[in-house]
Amino acid sequence: MELRDLKTTVYADGADIEGMVEVAKKGFVKGFTTNPTLMKKAGITSYTDFVQNVIKEIPELPISFEVFADDFETMEKEALVLAGYGKNVFVKIPITNSRGMSSVPLIERLSRRGVNLNVTAVFTVEQTKNVLEVLKEGTENIISVFAGRIADAGVDPESIMREVAELCRGKKGVMSLWASCREVFNIVQADRCGADIITVTNDLLAKLGNMGKDLEQFSLETVQMFERDGRSLGFSIIEE
């Protein structure tokens, strides 16, 4: 499969503004997602400044910003603030809080208020069904299935993603998303599952040029890399 054959839309996953702007200019990426872990890695010191700067630099593409609170009352307040930053904002709400309490009632309240949501950290079909039941018609929403982490548990994520994608197609305005992408092949998997979106980190975006590459040529390039690196080490196995 080559990039031009993809039906699944690629979003970039990160929190480095400079990198986000650079990727946006290339035109291939159609949206962005962020999360607290990525912000910590990027050294973000002010969430408000970060959100405002991203919206200023990327005003047209959909961007998902996550709430930070763990209690639902504060989550709701944060969600309304984030939604107010721009029409292209999707507010990320985790499917539960850190104590395992369901976020579905909060999701229902926010959806009724017209907030576009990205329900995140979804791992099961049952969680998806619960969310779909409460999303308001006419709002735009994303359900993010952490397929990479599902695979980390030794479970095939494709069967779950395929069912989630089908369920999402049954409700207007809801898109399915393959999250926690680990390798380029995950894009192929997401596409054949019918996922609407896949989030890809910048390091994986840099590898997209390999899609569709002739494997014999790829083999040769790999051997050439080993040869260059071995030569640069200056090692000698045979003593003279």
Short mmCIF file of C-alpha atoms in Angstrom, two decimals:
data_model
loop_
_atom_site.label_atom_id
_atom_site.label_comp_id
_atom_site.label_asym_id
_atom_site.label_seq_id
_atom_site.Cartn_x
_atom_site.Cartn_y
_atom_site.Cartn_z
CA MET A 1 0.00 0.00 0.00
CA GLU A 2 1.13 3.54 -0.78
CA LEU A 3 0.12 6.81 0.86
CA ARG A 4 -2.15 7.79 -2.00
CA ASP A 5 -4.19 4.61 -1.46
CA LEU A 6 -5.16 5.46 2.13
CA LYS A 7 -8.78 6.14 3.00
CA THR A 8 -7.95 6.75 6.67
CA THR A 9 -7.07 10.36 7.51
CA VAL A 10 -3.74 11.00 9.23
CA TYR A 11 -3.53 13.30 12.27
CA ALA A 12 -0.26 14.23 13.95
CA ASP A 13 0.16 13.45 17.65
CA GLY A 14 2.46 15.81 19.54
CA ALA A 15 2.92 19.01 21.53
CA ASP A 16 5.92 20.69 19.91
CA ILE A 17 4.41 23.79 18.29
CA GLU A 18 7.26 24.30 15.85
CA GLY A 19 6.97 20.71 14.66
CA MET A 20 3.18 20.94 14.46
CA VAL A 21 3.35 24.04 12.25
CA GLU A 22 5.95 22.43 10.01
CA VAL A 23 3.81 19.33 9.55
CA ALA A 24 0.68 21.41 8.89
CA LYS A 25 2.40 23.26 6.04
CA LYS A 26 3.11 20.00 4.22
CA GLY A 27 -0.62 19.44 3.75
CA PHE A 28 -0.73 15.68 4.24
CA VAL A 29 -1.74 15.79 7.92
CA LYS A 30 -5.37 16.86 8.36
CA GLY A 31 -5.54 17.41 12.12
CA PHE A 32 -3.71 17.24 15.45
CA THR A 33 -4.05 15.64 18.86
CA THR A 34 -2.23 16.41 22.10
CA ASN A 35 -2.23 15.01 25.64
CA PRO A 36 -0.64 15.77 29.04
CA THR A 37 2.14 13.22 28.55
CA LEU A 38 3.16 14.77 25.23
CA MET A 39 3.06 18.25 26.78
CA LYS A 40 5.32 17.12 29.61
CA LYS A 41 7.75 15.66 27.08
CA ALA A 42 7.72 18.90 25.06
CA GLY A 43 8.41 20.99 28.17
CA ILE A 44 5.15 22.99 28.05
CA THR A 45 5.02 25.36 31.05
CA SER A 46 1.69 27.12 30.41
CA TYR A 47 -1.31 25.24 29.04
CA THR A 48 -3.16 28.46 28.23
CA ASP A 49 -0.25 29.86 26.24
CA PHE A 50 0.21 26.55 24.46
CA VAL A 51 -3.45 26.33 23.38
CA GLN A 52 -3.59 29.94 22.27
CA ASN A 53 -0.36 29.67 20.27
CA VAL A 54 -1.45 26.46 18.55
CA ILE A 55 -4.82 27.93 17.60
CA LYS A 56 -3.10 31.06 16.29
CA GLU A 57 -0.65 29.09 14.17
CA ILE A 58 -3.10 26.39 13.02
CA PRO A 59 -6.54 28.01 12.91
CA GLU A 60 -8.25 25.76 10.37
CA LEU A 61 -7.38 22.15 11.14
CA PRO A 62 -9.12 20.19 13.93
CA ILE A 63 -7.05 20.04 17.12
CA SER A 64 -7.78 18.00 20.25
CA PHE A 65 -6.82 19.40 23.67
CA GLU A 66 -7.28 17.29 26.81
CA VAL A 67 -8.67 18.28 30.19
CA PHE A 68 -6.26 17.91 33.12
CA ALA A 69 -8.63 17.60 36.10
CA ASP A 70 -9.63 14.28 37.64
CA ASP A 71 -12.96 15.30 39.18
CA PHE A 72 -15.89 15.68 36.82
CA GLU A 73 -16.99 19.11 38.03
CA THR A 74 -13.60 20.64 37.24
CA MET A 75 -13.33 18.61 34.03
CA GLU A 76 -16.55 20.17 32.84
CA LYS A 77 -15.33 23.70 33.57
CA GLU A 78 -12.02 23.02 31.80
CA ALA A 79 -13.81 21.51 28.81
CA LEU A 80 -15.97 24.61 28.34
CA VAL A 81 -12.91 26.86 28.52
CA LEU A 82 -11.04 24.78 25.95
CA ALA A 83 -14.04 24.63 23.61
CA GLY A 84 -14.23 28.42 23.71
CA TYR A 85 -10.80 28.82 22.14
CA GLY A 86 -11.95 27.98 18.63
CA LYS A 87 -14.41 26.17 16.39
CA ASN A 88 -11.67 23.74 15.36
CA VAL A 89 -11.16 22.55 18.96
CA PHE A 90 -12.13 19.06 20.08
CA VAL A 91 -12.04 18.57 23.84
CA LYS A 92 -10.46 15.30 24.94
CA ILE A 93 -12.30 13.58 27.78
CA PRO A 94 -10.91 10.28 29.11
CA ILE A 95 -13.45 7.47 29.25
CA THR A 96 -12.98 7.27 33.04
CA ASN A 97 -11.18 9.30 35.67
CA SER A 98 -8.14 7.89 37.50
CA ARG A 99 -10.40 6.16 40.04
CA GLY A 100 -12.26 4.22 37.36
CA MET A 101 -15.45 6.29 37.53
CA SER A 102 -17.22 6.51 34.16
CA SER A 103 -17.07 9.84 32.32
CA VAL A 104 -20.21 9.05 30.30
CA PRO A 105 -22.52 11.35 32.32
CA LEU A 106 -20.06 14.22 31.81
CA ILE A 107 -19.77 13.39 28.12
CA GLU A 108 -23.57 13.56 27.85
CA ARG A 109 -23.72 16.98 29.55
CA LEU A 110 -20.97 18.45 27.39
CA SER A 111 -22.46 17.01 24.21
CA ARG A 112 -25.83 18.56 25.03
CA ARG A 113 -24.06 21.91 25.28
CA GLY A 114 -22.68 21.46 21.77
CA VAL A 115 -19.06 20.74 22.71
CA ASN A 116 -17.17 18.72 20.10
CA LEU A 117 -15.54 15.86 21.97
CA ASN A 118 -12.67 13.44 21.53
CA VAL A 119 -13.37 10.61 23.96
CA THR A 120 -9.99 9.14 24.71
CA ALA A 121 -8.38 6.05 26.31
CA VAL A 122 -11.14 3.81 24.92
CA PHE A 123 -10.18 0.12 24.93
CA THR A 124 -13.42 -1.81 24.48
CA VAL A 125 -16.48 -2.03 22.26
CA GLU A 126 -18.71 -1.73 25.32
CA GLN A 127 -17.15 1.61 26.24
CA THR A 128 -17.81 2.78 22.69
CA LYS A 129 -21.47 1.79 22.83
CA ASN A 130 -21.93 3.65 26.11
CA VAL A 131 -20.47 6.82 24.62
CA LEU A 132 -22.47 6.63 21.40
CA GLU A 133 -25.70 6.39 23.35
CA VAL A 134 -25.24 9.85 24.89
CA LEU A 135 -23.64 11.89 22.08
CA LYS A 136 -25.98 14.57 20.75
CA GLU A 137 -26.89 14.50 17.08
CA GLY A 138 -25.42 17.44 15.23
CA THR A 139 -22.17 17.60 17.18
CA GLU A 140 -18.86 16.40 15.80
CA ASN A 141 -17.08 13.80 17.90
CA ILE A 142 -14.15 11.39 17.87
CA ILE A 143 -13.81 8.09 19.70
CA SER A 144 -10.13 7.29 20.20
CA VAL A 145 -9.33 3.59 20.57
CA PHE A 146 -5.87 2.97 22.01
CA ALA A 147 -5.11 0.19 19.57
CA GLY A 148 -1.36 0.23 20.26
CA ARG A 149 -1.89 -0.31 23.97
CA ILE A 150 -4.46 -3.02 23.26
CA ALA A 151 -1.75 -4.78 21.26
CA ASP A 152 0.65 -4.28 24.20
CA ALA A 153 -1.76 -6.45 26.22
CA GLY A 154 -1.35 -9.25 23.68
CA VAL A 155 -4.79 -8.65 22.18
CA ASP A 156 -5.42 -8.19 18.47
CA PRO A 157 -6.70 -4.59 18.17
CA GLU A 158 -8.05 -4.99 14.65
CA SER A 159 -11.23 -6.84 15.60
CA ILE A 160 -12.04 -4.19 18.22
CA MET A 161 -11.20 -1.31 15.88
CA ARG A 162 -13.25 -2.78 13.07
CA GLU A 163 -16.34 -3.08 15.28
CA VAL A 164 -15.84 0.41 16.74
CA ALA A 165 -15.50 1.90 13.26
CA GLU A 166 -18.73 0.24 12.18
CA LEU A 167 -20.58 1.49 15.26
CA CYS A 168 -19.32 5.04 14.71
CA ARG A 169 -20.50 5.02 11.11
CA GLY A 170 -23.97 4.35 12.47
CA LYS A 171 -24.15 7.70 14.25
CA LYS A 172 -23.86 10.92 12.27
CA GLY A 173 -20.92 13.13 13.18
CA VAL A 174 -18.89 10.48 15.01
CA MET A 175 -15.45 9.46 13.76
CA SER A 176 -13.36 6.51 14.90
CA LEU A 177 -9.66 6.99 15.61
CA TRP A 178 -6.79 4.48 15.88
CA ALA A 179 -4.61 5.87 18.69
CA SER A 180 -1.20 4.98 20.20
CA CYS A 181 0.32 4.21 16.81
CA ARG A 182 3.57 2.25 17.17
CA GLU A 183 4.75 1.65 13.61
CA VAL A 184 3.97 2.57 10.01
CA PHE A 185 2.16 -0.74 9.47
CA ASN A 186 -0.47 0.41 12.00
CA ILE A 187 -1.63 2.88 9.33
CA VAL A 188 -2.30 -0.03 6.99
CA GLN A 189 -4.15 -1.83 9.78
CA ALA A 190 -6.26 1.23 10.62
CA ASP A 191 -7.14 1.65 6.96
CA ARG A 192 -8.28 -1.93 6.48
CA CYS A 193 -10.33 -1.72 9.69
CA GLY A 194 -12.21 1.27 8.29
CA ALA A 195 -10.98 3.70 10.95
CA ASP A 196 -11.69 7.30 10.00
CA ILE A 197 -8.48 8.69 11.56
CA ILE A 198 -5.11 7.53 12.83
CA THR A 199 -2.82 9.64 15.01
CA VAL A 200 0.86 9.43 14.10
CA THR A 201 3.84 10.84 15.98
CA ASN A 202 6.42 12.96 14.16
CA ASP A 203 9.06 10.22 14.24
CA LEU A 204 6.66 7.88 12.42
CA LEU A 205 5.59 10.61 10.00
CA ALA A 206 9.23 10.80 8.97
CA LYS A 207 9.07 7.12 7.96
CA LEU A 208 6.03 7.43 5.70
CA GLY A 209 8.29 7.74 2.67
CA ASN A 210 9.03 4.03 3.11
CA MET A 211 5.45 3.01 2.39
CA GLY A 212 5.30 1.08 -0.85
CA LYS A 213 9.09 0.79 -1.08
CA ASP A 214 10.51 -2.21 -2.94
CA LEU A 215 11.66 -4.67 -0.27
CA GLU A 216 14.74 -5.79 -2.21
CA GLN A 217 15.86 -2.15 -2.37
CA PHE A 218 15.02 -1.70 1.31
CA SER A 219 17.15 -4.75 2.10
CA LEU A 220 20.09 -3.28 0.20
CA GLU A 221 19.73 0.09 1.95
CA THR A 222 19.74 -1.69 5.31
CA VAL A 223 22.96 -3.55 4.50
CA GLN A 224 24.52 -0.31 3.27
CA MET A 225 23.60 1.35 6.58
CA PHE A 226 25.27 -1.48 8.54
CA GLU A 227 28.36 -1.17 6.36
CA ARG A 228 28.63 2.60 6.85
CA ASP A 229 28.12 2.36 10.59
CA GLY A 230 30.58 -0.52 10.92
CA ARG A 231 33.22 1.37 8.96
CA SER A 232 32.70 4.50 11.10
CA LEU A 233 33.45 2.51 14.27
CA GLY A 234 36.89 1.62 13.02
CA PHE A 235 36.74 -1.86 14.55
CA SER A 236 38.82 -4.75 13.33
CA ILE A 237 37.84 -8.37 13.94
CA ILE A 238 40.95 -9.84 12.28
CA GLU A 239 44.14 -8.80 13.98
CA GLU A 240 47.01 -8.03 11.64
#
